[in-house]
Tab-separated table of C-alpha atoms in Angstrom:
chain	number	residue	atom	x	y	z
A	1	MET	CA	-14.049	39.629	-15.136
A	2	GLY	CA	-12.699	39.297	-11.569
A	3	LEU	CA	-11.192	36.095	-10.255
A	4	SER	CA	-13.359	33.667	-8.347
A	5	ARG	CA	-12.798	33.154	-4.620
A	6	LYS	CA	-11.319	29.783	-5.300
A	7	ALA	CA	-8.805	31.110	-7.789
A	8	MET	CA	-7.778	33.916	-5.443
A	9	LEU	CA	-7.200	31.411	-2.687
A	10	LYS	CA	-5.085	29.299	-5.050
A	11	LEU	CA	-3.075	32.269	-6.107
A	12	GLY	CA	-2.589	33.364	-2.522
A	13	LEU	CA	-1.564	29.888	-1.486
A	14	LEU	CA	1.033	29.623	-4.348
A	15	ALA	CA	2.412	33.199	-3.484
A	16	GLY	CA	2.719	32.165	0.158
A	17	ILE	CA	4.728	28.967	-0.722
A	18	ALA	CA	6.952	31.067	-2.927
A	19	MET	CA	7.710	33.533	-0.174
A	20	GLY	CA	8.300	30.684	2.267
A	21	ALA	CA	5.677	32.215	4.618
A	22	VAL	CA	3.397	29.152	4.544
A	23	ILE	CA	4.289	26.046	6.391
A	24	GLY	CA	2.143	22.939	5.715
A	25	CYS	CA	-1.186	24.537	4.542
A	26	GLY	CA	-1.743	27.096	7.215
A	27	ASP	CA	-2.399	30.786	6.471
A	28	ASP	CA	-0.257	32.157	9.215
A	29	ALA	CA	3.566	32.400	9.502
A	30	SER	CA	3.886	29.661	12.194
A	31	PRO	CA	3.996	25.930	11.788
A	32	THR	CA	0.518	24.399	11.526
A	33	THR	CA	1.283	21.871	14.272
A	34	SER	CA	3.930	21.205	16.934
A	35	ALA	CA	4.094	17.523	15.962
A	36	THR	CA	7.651	16.521	15.010
A	37	THR	CA	8.760	14.686	11.911
A	38	GLN	CA	8.980	10.908	12.579
A	39	ASP	CA	11.002	10.092	9.374
A	40	THR	CA	14.832	10.046	9.568
A	41	ASP	CA	15.529	8.466	6.283
A	42	GLY	CA	15.413	11.434	4.161
A	43	ALA	CA	12.221	10.402	2.368
A	44	THR	CA	10.678	13.113	0.399
A	45	THR	CA	7.532	15.046	1.473
A	46	GLY	CA	5.968	13.938	-1.796
A	47	THR	CA	6.109	10.316	-0.718
A	48	ASP	CA	4.638	10.888	2.696
A	49	GLY	CA	2.048	13.270	1.182
A	50	ASP	CA	0.976	10.420	-1.159
A	51	ILE	CA	0.497	8.073	1.825
A	52	ALA	CA	-1.568	10.760	3.642
A	53	SER	CA	-3.523	11.276	0.526
A	54	SER	CA	-4.484	7.648	0.265
A	55	LEU	CA	-5.693	7.781	3.902
A	56	ASN	CA	-8.066	10.769	3.676
A	57	ASP	CA	-7.826	12.925	0.621
A	58	GLY	CA	-11.029	13.394	-1.459
A	59	ALA	CA	-13.245	12.355	1.483
A	60	THR	CA	-16.481	14.380	1.387
A	61	LEU	CA	-17.711	15.933	4.616
A	62	GLY	CA	-20.891	17.851	5.606
A	63	ASP	CA	-21.439	19.386	8.957
A	64	ALA	CA	-20.155	18.330	12.315
A	65	SER	CA	-23.070	15.973	12.778
A	66	GLN	CA	-21.612	13.820	9.934
A	67	THR	CA	-17.981	13.947	11.155
A	68	PRO	CA	-17.318	15.309	14.576
A	69	GLY	CA	-15.109	18.478	14.445
A	70	ASN	CA	-14.973	18.283	10.567
A	71	ILE	CA	-11.667	16.428	10.833
A	72	GLY	CA	-10.488	15.690	7.303
A	73	LYS	CA	-12.394	18.425	5.439
A	74	PRO	CA	-10.616	19.439	2.287
A	75	CYS	CA	-9.119	22.947	2.614
A	76	ALA	CA	-6.816	25.479	0.834
A	77	MET	CA	-5.980	27.479	3.986
A	78	THR	CA	-6.698	27.525	7.603
A	79	ALA	CA	-9.532	30.048	7.112
A	80	ASP	CA	-11.459	27.176	5.447
A	81	CYS	CA	-11.397	25.096	8.562
A	82	PRO	CA	-13.932	25.541	11.396
A	83	GLY	CA	-13.054	26.252	15.131
A	84	ASP	CA	-9.380	25.748	16.042
A	85	LEU	CA	-8.597	23.270	13.208
A	86	LYS	CA	-5.616	23.931	11.056
A	87	CYS	CA	-5.170	23.327	7.281
A	88	ILE	CA	-2.431	20.735	7.061
A	89	GLU	CA	-0.925	20.079	3.617
A	90	THR	CA	-1.419	16.572	2.225
A	91	ASN	CA	0.134	17.107	-1.351
A	92	ALA	CA	2.922	19.588	-1.919
A	93	ALA	CA	2.481	19.345	-5.667
A	94	THR	CA	-1.149	20.567	-5.689
A	95	GLY	CA	-1.441	22.443	-2.315
A	96	ASP	CA	-4.362	20.266	-1.287
A	97	GLY	CA	-4.906	19.949	2.459
A	98	ILE	CA	-7.209	18.791	5.126
A	99	CYS	CA	-8.482	20.497	8.268
A	100	SER	CA	-7.036	18.664	11.244
A	101	GLN	CA	-5.210	19.029	14.499
A	102	ALA	CA	-1.957	17.646	15.876
A	103	CYS	CA	-1.955	14.379	17.786
A	104	ALA	CA	0.351	11.779	19.303
A	105	THR	CA	-2.161	8.830	19.337
A	106	THR	CA	-5.799	8.180	18.202
A	107	ALA	CA	-6.937	9.084	21.796
A	108	ASP	CA	-5.972	12.643	20.950
A	109	CYS	CA	-8.615	12.868	18.058
A	110	PRO	CA	-12.324	13.321	18.073
A	111	THR	CA	-14.645	10.456	17.799
A	112	SER	CA	-14.333	8.726	14.441
A	113	GLY	CA	-10.822	10.249	13.997
A	114	PHE	CA	-7.486	8.515	13.824
A	115	CYS	CA	-4.004	9.675	14.342
A	116	HIS	CA	-1.831	9.215	11.191
A	117	ILE	CA	1.235	10.807	9.591
A	118	VAL	CA	0.073	13.461	7.282
A	119	GLY	CA	3.057	14.946	5.250
A	120	LYS	CA	5.692	14.749	7.793
A	121	GLN	CA	3.605	15.360	11.019
A	122	MET	CA	1.004	13.418	13.034
A	123	ALA	CA	-2.495	14.674	12.561
A	124	CYS	CA	-6.004	13.500	12.960
A	125	THR	CA	-7.760	12.029	9.914
A	126	LEU	CA	-10.915	10.125	8.940
A	127	ALA	CA	-10.705	6.429	8.956
A	128	GLY	CA	-8.213	5.309	6.322
A	129	LEU	CA	-6.495	2.225	5.112
A	130	CYS	CA	-6.058	-0.428	7.841
A	131	ASP	CA	-8.082	1.491	10.486
A	132	PRO	CA	-10.570	-0.781	12.302
A	133	CYS	CA	-14.119	-0.959	11.277
A	134	LYS	CA	-17.403	-2.829	11.842
A	135	ASP	CA	-19.017	-2.182	8.433
A	136	ASN	CA	-18.516	0.005	5.334
A	137	SER	CA	-20.200	3.059	7.040
A	138	ASP	CA	-17.214	3.239	9.399
A	139	CYS	CA	-14.819	3.942	6.404
A	140	SER	CA	-14.160	7.003	4.296
A	141	ALA	CA	-14.227	7.745	0.503
A	142	ASN	CA	-10.754	6.387	-0.552
A	143	THR	CA	-11.010	3.194	1.589
A	144	PRO	CA	-14.803	2.467	1.503
A	145	LEU	CA	-14.703	-1.233	2.042
A	146	CYS	CA	-14.746	-2.930	5.497
A	147	ALA	CA	-13.125	-6.334	4.903
A	148	PRO	CA	-11.729	-9.033	7.054
A	149	GLY	CA	-7.907	-9.353	7.381
A	150	LYS	CA	-5.931	-12.483	7.553
A	151	ASP	CA	-6.020	-12.254	11.361
A	152	GLY	CA	-9.784	-12.035	11.321
A	153	LYS	CA	-9.966	-8.444	12.286
A	154	ALA	CA	-12.012	-6.185	9.992
A	155	PHE	CA	-10.282	-2.916	8.601
A	156	CYS	CA	-10.975	-0.168	6.079
A	157	THR	CA	-9.470	-0.847	2.558
A	158	ALA	CA	-10.381	-0.624	-1.147
A	159	ALA	CA	-11.395	-3.134	-3.645
A	160	CYS	CA	-8.830	-4.027	-6.378
A	161	ALA	CA	-8.303	-6.191	-9.390
A	162	PHE	CA	-5.480	-8.838	-9.003
A	163	GLY	CA	-2.401	-7.523	-10.548
A	164	ASP	CA	-3.623	-3.919	-11.201
A	165	LYS	CA	-1.022	-2.270	-8.883
A	166	SER	CA	-3.599	-0.036	-7.199
A	167	CYS	CA	-2.564	-1.027	-3.657
A	168	GLN	CA	-0.048	1.163	-1.965
A	169	PRO	CA	3.426	-0.113	-0.891
A	170	GLY	CA	3.315	-2.829	1.690
A	171	TYR	CA	-0.168	-3.968	0.588
A	172	SER	CA	-1.112	-6.542	-1.990
A	173	CYS	CA	-4.406	-7.331	-3.876
A	174	GLU	CA	-5.710	-10.557	-2.170
A	175	GLN	CA	-8.996	-12.487	-2.174
A	176	TYR	CA	-10.915	-12.127	1.198
A	177	GLY	CA	-14.225	-13.919	0.259
A	178	SER	CA	-15.579	-16.581	-2.074
A	179	ALA	CA	-16.673	-14.341	-4.964
A	180	ILE	CA	-14.619	-13.703	-8.123
A	181	ASP	CA	-14.633	-9.941	-7.248
A	182	ASP	CA	-13.841	-10.256	-3.496
A	183	PHE	CA	-10.433	-8.873	-3.846
A	184	ALA	CA	-9.056	-5.985	-1.700
A	185	CYS	CA	-5.796	-4.457	-0.624
A	186	ARG	CA	-4.439	-6.213	2.517
A	187	PRO	CA	-1.212	-5.653	4.334
A	188	ASP	CA	1.773	-7.869	3.497
A	189	TYR	CA	2.736	-8.089	7.135
A	190	GLY	CA	-0.432	-10.096	7.650
A	191	ALA	CA	-2.210	-7.606	10.013
A	192	CYS	CA	-2.747	-3.828	10.247
A	193	SER	CA	-0.661	-3.585	13.432
A	194	GLY	CA	1.970	-5.473	15.386
A	195	GLY	CA	4.126	-5.353	18.527
A	196	GLY	CA	6.798	-3.004	17.232
A	197	GLU	CA	9.031	-5.789	16.021
A	198	ALA	CA	10.955	-5.531	12.744
A	199	CYS	CA	8.626	-4.939	9.789
A	200	ALA	CA	5.560	-4.293	11.930
A	201	PRO	CA	3.421	-1.416	10.604
A	202	CYS	CA	3.943	1.969	12.346
A	203	GLN	CA	2.786	5.520	12.189
A	204	ALA	CA	5.292	6.956	14.579
A	205	GLN	CA	8.575	5.931	16.397
A	206	SER	CA	6.510	5.114	19.571
A	207	ASP	CA	4.957	2.179	17.624
A	208	CYS	CA	8.426	0.566	17.292
A	209	LYS	CA	10.657	-1.344	19.699
A	210	SER	CA	14.192	-0.604	20.425
A	211	GLY	CA	16.502	-1.581	17.552
A	212	THR	CA	14.010	-0.470	14.909
A	213	GLN	CA	13.054	2.858	13.383
A	214	CYS	CA	9.630	3.812	12.011
A	215	LEU	CA	10.608	4.819	8.381
A	216	THR	CA	9.181	5.255	4.942
A	217	SER	CA	11.380	3.272	2.540
A	218	PRO	CA	12.886	5.654	-0.097
A	219	ASP	CA	13.011	2.634	-2.479
A	220	THR	CA	9.494	1.100	-2.192
A	221	GLY	CA	7.363	3.538	-0.089
A	222	GLU	CA	6.693	0.989	2.564
A	223	ARG	CA	6.254	2.271	6.076
A	224	ALA	CA	7.281	0.036	8.874
A	225	CYS	CA	9.507	-0.598	11.842
A	226	PHE	CA	12.815	-1.263	9.916
A	227	ALA	CA	15.413	-3.086	11.817
A	228	THR	CA	18.784	-1.176	12.374
A	229	CYS	CA	22.188	-2.871	12.164
A	230	THR	CA	25.908	-2.427	12.064
A	231	LYS	CA	26.612	-5.799	10.394
A	232	ALA	CA	24.787	-8.448	8.353
A	233	THR	CA	24.455	-10.845	11.222
A	234	ASP	CA	22.225	-8.265	12.930
A	235	CYS	CA	19.527	-8.919	10.208
A	236	ALA	CA	17.196	-11.726	9.603
A	237	ALA	CA	17.840	-14.332	7.160
A	238	GLY	CA	17.564	-13.004	3.507
A	239	PHE	CA	18.483	-9.483	4.555
A	240	ASP	CA	21.797	-7.653	4.713
A	241	CYS	CA	23.036	-4.469	6.519
A	242	SER	CA	22.910	-1.510	4.106
A	243	PRO	CA	25.330	1.463	4.344
A	244	LYS	CA	22.517	3.395	5.830
A	245	GLY	CA	22.457	0.865	8.811
A	246	ILE	CA	19.027	-0.449	7.915
A	247	CYS	CA	18.326	-4.137	7.260
A	248	SER	CA	17.586	-4.442	3.540
A	249	ARG	CA	17.518	-6.960	0.739
A	250	LEU	CA	20.696	-7.121	-1.272
A	251	VAL	CA	19.298	-7.554	-4.859
A	252	PRO	CA	21.502	-8.802	-7.777
A	253	ASP	CA	21.511	-6.681	-10.912
A	254	ALA	CA	20.145	-8.100	-14.061
A	255	ASP	CA	23.568	-7.629	-15.527
A	256	PRO	CA	25.933	-9.976	-13.618
A	257	LYS	CA	28.866	-7.604	-14.245
A	258	LYS	CA	27.145	-4.857	-12.169
A	259	PRO	CA	26.959	-4.878	-8.331
A	260	ALA	CA	24.038	-5.868	-6.376
A	261	THR	CA	21.959	-3.083	-4.966
A	262	TYR	CA	20.334	-2.562	-1.456
A	263	VAL	CA	16.470	-2.212	-1.349
A	264	GLN	CA	15.000	-1.109	1.920
A	265	THR	CA	12.049	-3.341	2.090
A	266	CYS	CA	10.225	-5.786	4.363
A	267	ALA	CA	9.043	-7.937	1.481
A	268	LYS	CA	10.304	-11.524	1.509
A	269	ALA	CA	10.914	-13.847	-1.469
A	270	SER	CA	7.708	-15.638	-0.659
A	271	ARG	CA	5.237	-14.927	-3.430
A	272	GLY	CA	3.840	-17.965	-5.087
A	273	TYR	CA	2.539	-18.984	-8.552
A	274	CYS	CA	0.316	-16.323	-10.111
A	275	ASP	CA	1.103	-13.723	-7.432
A	276	PRO	CA	1.769	-10.323	-9.040
A	277	CYS	CA	5.428	-9.181	-8.994
A	278	THR	CA	7.838	-6.699	-10.382
A	279	ASP	CA	11.136	-8.305	-9.721
A	280	ASP	CA	12.496	-11.873	-9.574
A	281	TRP	CA	13.560	-11.609	-5.931
A	282	GLN	CA	9.916	-11.293	-4.761
A	283	CYS	CA	9.166	-14.820	-5.967
A	284	ALA	CA	9.887	-17.991	-4.160
A	285	SER	CA	10.742	-19.396	-7.558
A	286	SER	CA	13.159	-16.467	-8.239
A	287	ARG	CA	11.273	-15.935	-11.532
A	288	CYS	CA	8.941	-12.997	-12.272
A	289	ALA	CA	7.639	-13.224	-15.916
A	290	THR	CA	5.409	-11.079	-18.198
A	291	THR	CA	2.932	-12.355	-20.655
A	292	ALA	CA	-0.214	-10.824	-22.156
A	293	GLY	CA	0.407	-7.610	-20.257
A	294	GLN	CA	0.459	-9.347	-16.869
A	295	SER	CA	3.519	-9.922	-14.509
A	296	PHE	CA	3.343	-12.678	-11.944
A	297	CYS	CA	5.580	-15.297	-10.240
A	298	VAL	CA	5.991	-18.462	-12.273
A	299	GLU	CA	7.524	-21.895	-11.846
A	300	PRO	CA	11.366	-22.064	-11.324
A	301	THR	CA	11.949	-23.783	-14.689
A	302	GLU	CA	10.521	-23.352	-18.184
A	303	CYS	CA	7.820	-25.514	-19.562
A	304	VAL	CA	7.866	-27.431	-22.801
A	305	LYS	CA	4.825	-26.867	-25.170
A	306	SER	CA	4.797	-30.450	-26.361
A	307	ASN	CA	4.631	-31.658	-22.670
A	308	GLU	CA	2.108	-28.966	-21.641
A	309	THR	CA	-0.265	-31.334	-19.864
A	310	LYS	CA	2.514	-32.619	-17.680
A	311	ASP	CA	4.410	-29.445	-17.006
A	312	CYS	CA	1.490	-27.157	-16.466
A	313	ALA	CA	-1.328	-27.159	-13.766
A	314	ASP	CA	-5.004	-27.536	-14.797
A	315	GLY	CA	-6.230	-24.265	-16.328
A	316	THR	CA	-2.776	-23.146	-17.444
A	317	PHE	CA	-0.957	-23.450	-20.645
A	318	CYS	CA	2.672	-23.251	-21.889
A	319	VAL	CA	3.145	-19.836	-23.500
A	320	PRO	CA	5.956	-17.583	-24.335
A	321	SER	CA	6.956	-14.738	-22.089
A	322	ASN	CA	9.880	-12.400	-21.481
A	323	LYS	CA	11.446	-15.310	-19.477
A	324	GLY	CA	10.971	-18.018	-21.929
A	325	MET	CA	8.201	-20.488	-21.875
A	326	ILE	CA	5.953	-20.366	-18.768
A	327	CYS	CA	2.624	-21.832	-17.566
A	328	ALA	CA	-0.070	-19.187	-17.548
A	329	PRO	CA	-3.878	-18.919	-17.299
A	330	PRO	CA	-5.562	-17.837	-20.621
A	331	PRO	CA	-5.723	-13.910	-20.905
A	332	SER	CA	-9.392	-13.928	-20.391
A	333	TRP	CA	-9.017	-15.812	-17.011
A	334	LYS	CA	-5.892	-13.996	-15.741
A	335	CYS	CA	-4.449	-14.810	-12.418
A	336	GLN	CA	-7.450	-13.429	-10.599
A	337	GLY	CA	-9.664	-16.209	-12.131
A	338	TYR	CA	-7.014	-18.832	-11.392
A	339	LYS	CA	-6.562	-17.739	-7.773
A	340	ALA	CA	-10.252	-17.596	-7.143
A	341	CYS	CA	-11.235	-20.757	-8.753
A	342	LEU	CA	-8.716	-23.267	-10.231
A	343	GLY	CA	-5.884	-22.342	-7.844
A	344	LYS	CA	-8.184	-23.347	-4.944
A	345	THR	CA	-6.733	-20.680	-2.714
A	346	VAL	CA	-10.260	-19.794	-1.911
A	347	PRO	CA	-12.842	-22.321	-3.206
A	348	CYS	CA	-16.067	-21.176	-4.814
A	349	SER	CA	-19.057	-20.691	-2.525
A	350	ASN	CA	-21.786	-23.397	-2.319
A	351	ALA	CA	-23.949	-21.410	-4.693
A	352	GLU	CA	-21.173	-21.208	-7.225
A	353	VAL	CA	-19.288	-23.558	-9.595
A	354	CYS	CA	-15.812	-23.297	-11.069
A	355	SER	CA	-16.299	-22.916	-14.811
A	356	ASP	CA	-13.738	-21.732	-17.387
A	357	GLY	CA	-11.547	-20.455	-14.582
A	358	LEU	CA	-14.303	-18.426	-12.819
A	359	CYS	CA	-16.704	-18.870	-9.879
A	360	LYS	CA	-20.133	-18.650	-11.630
A	361	PRO	CA	-23.719	-19.150	-10.177
A	362	LYS	CA	-24.843	-22.783	-10.396
């Protein structure tokens, strides 16, 4: 039996890549766009491809009346795209791409399109993570939720479970409303855009001020205006000048005999109790512990089981962890229940009551 059209397209794409005849996802021998690479940190295409994928990959499109110009339509080669659109690769591992066009700013894109980095080039995409919105209908498949940010401005994002690690680098799962499931990925910066200062979000170098570079961190995957430096005093408190000339955190090794390592990040050691973490330096207490399969920031000192009621806050109990005895919510509550209810970060709504660590209807 002959190969299907889809199979033949895939084989043709793989052969083209092997011969070096395909650049991006186009089916001709020339680059699919004239946009230049914004990264200068040597980050791999795979990392940027994942970022592009989180912005638009998997979005379903119909005709031009649904999405003007069919920007963002999935494709395997440029022949799959309508009009003058090119197929731009979003994932080098799978060969997936989207129909798009080169851009420098969102003003260059059709209505409802946004200018984002796709792979290592600037191209128009559907509304994605942190793009502005008025309601859910303004957002696309991978970021279908229009939620308020810390600055009060609504943006496209995705729902998450506290501590599930589903948010991309530079974002954390935080509560935005009063309900127990009102958690979504929100930018650690505090807003979706800034003024180009150090650690402000960016898509291209033009988004950043002098003395900073728009880079994707090879260590964490964060994309931001990273401050450049020649010496430690050029950097903000808590950061040091790495051999690459980028202000980074100097993180001690778990083994005191080994030297500290530079981590290119904008994250500060400011996460509070029950905030998810992977390393001690992320926590204000300098202690990130794991218990019952959940890792979160804990108190700076161990608790004592016999003194549990005094050492631990309401709704938490003194239990063993990989860092000794810590105060933790019951496994059935987890930190999401604590944060939403007992932690009083966001109180329950007037129609709800805090019961057993959860906001429940009255």
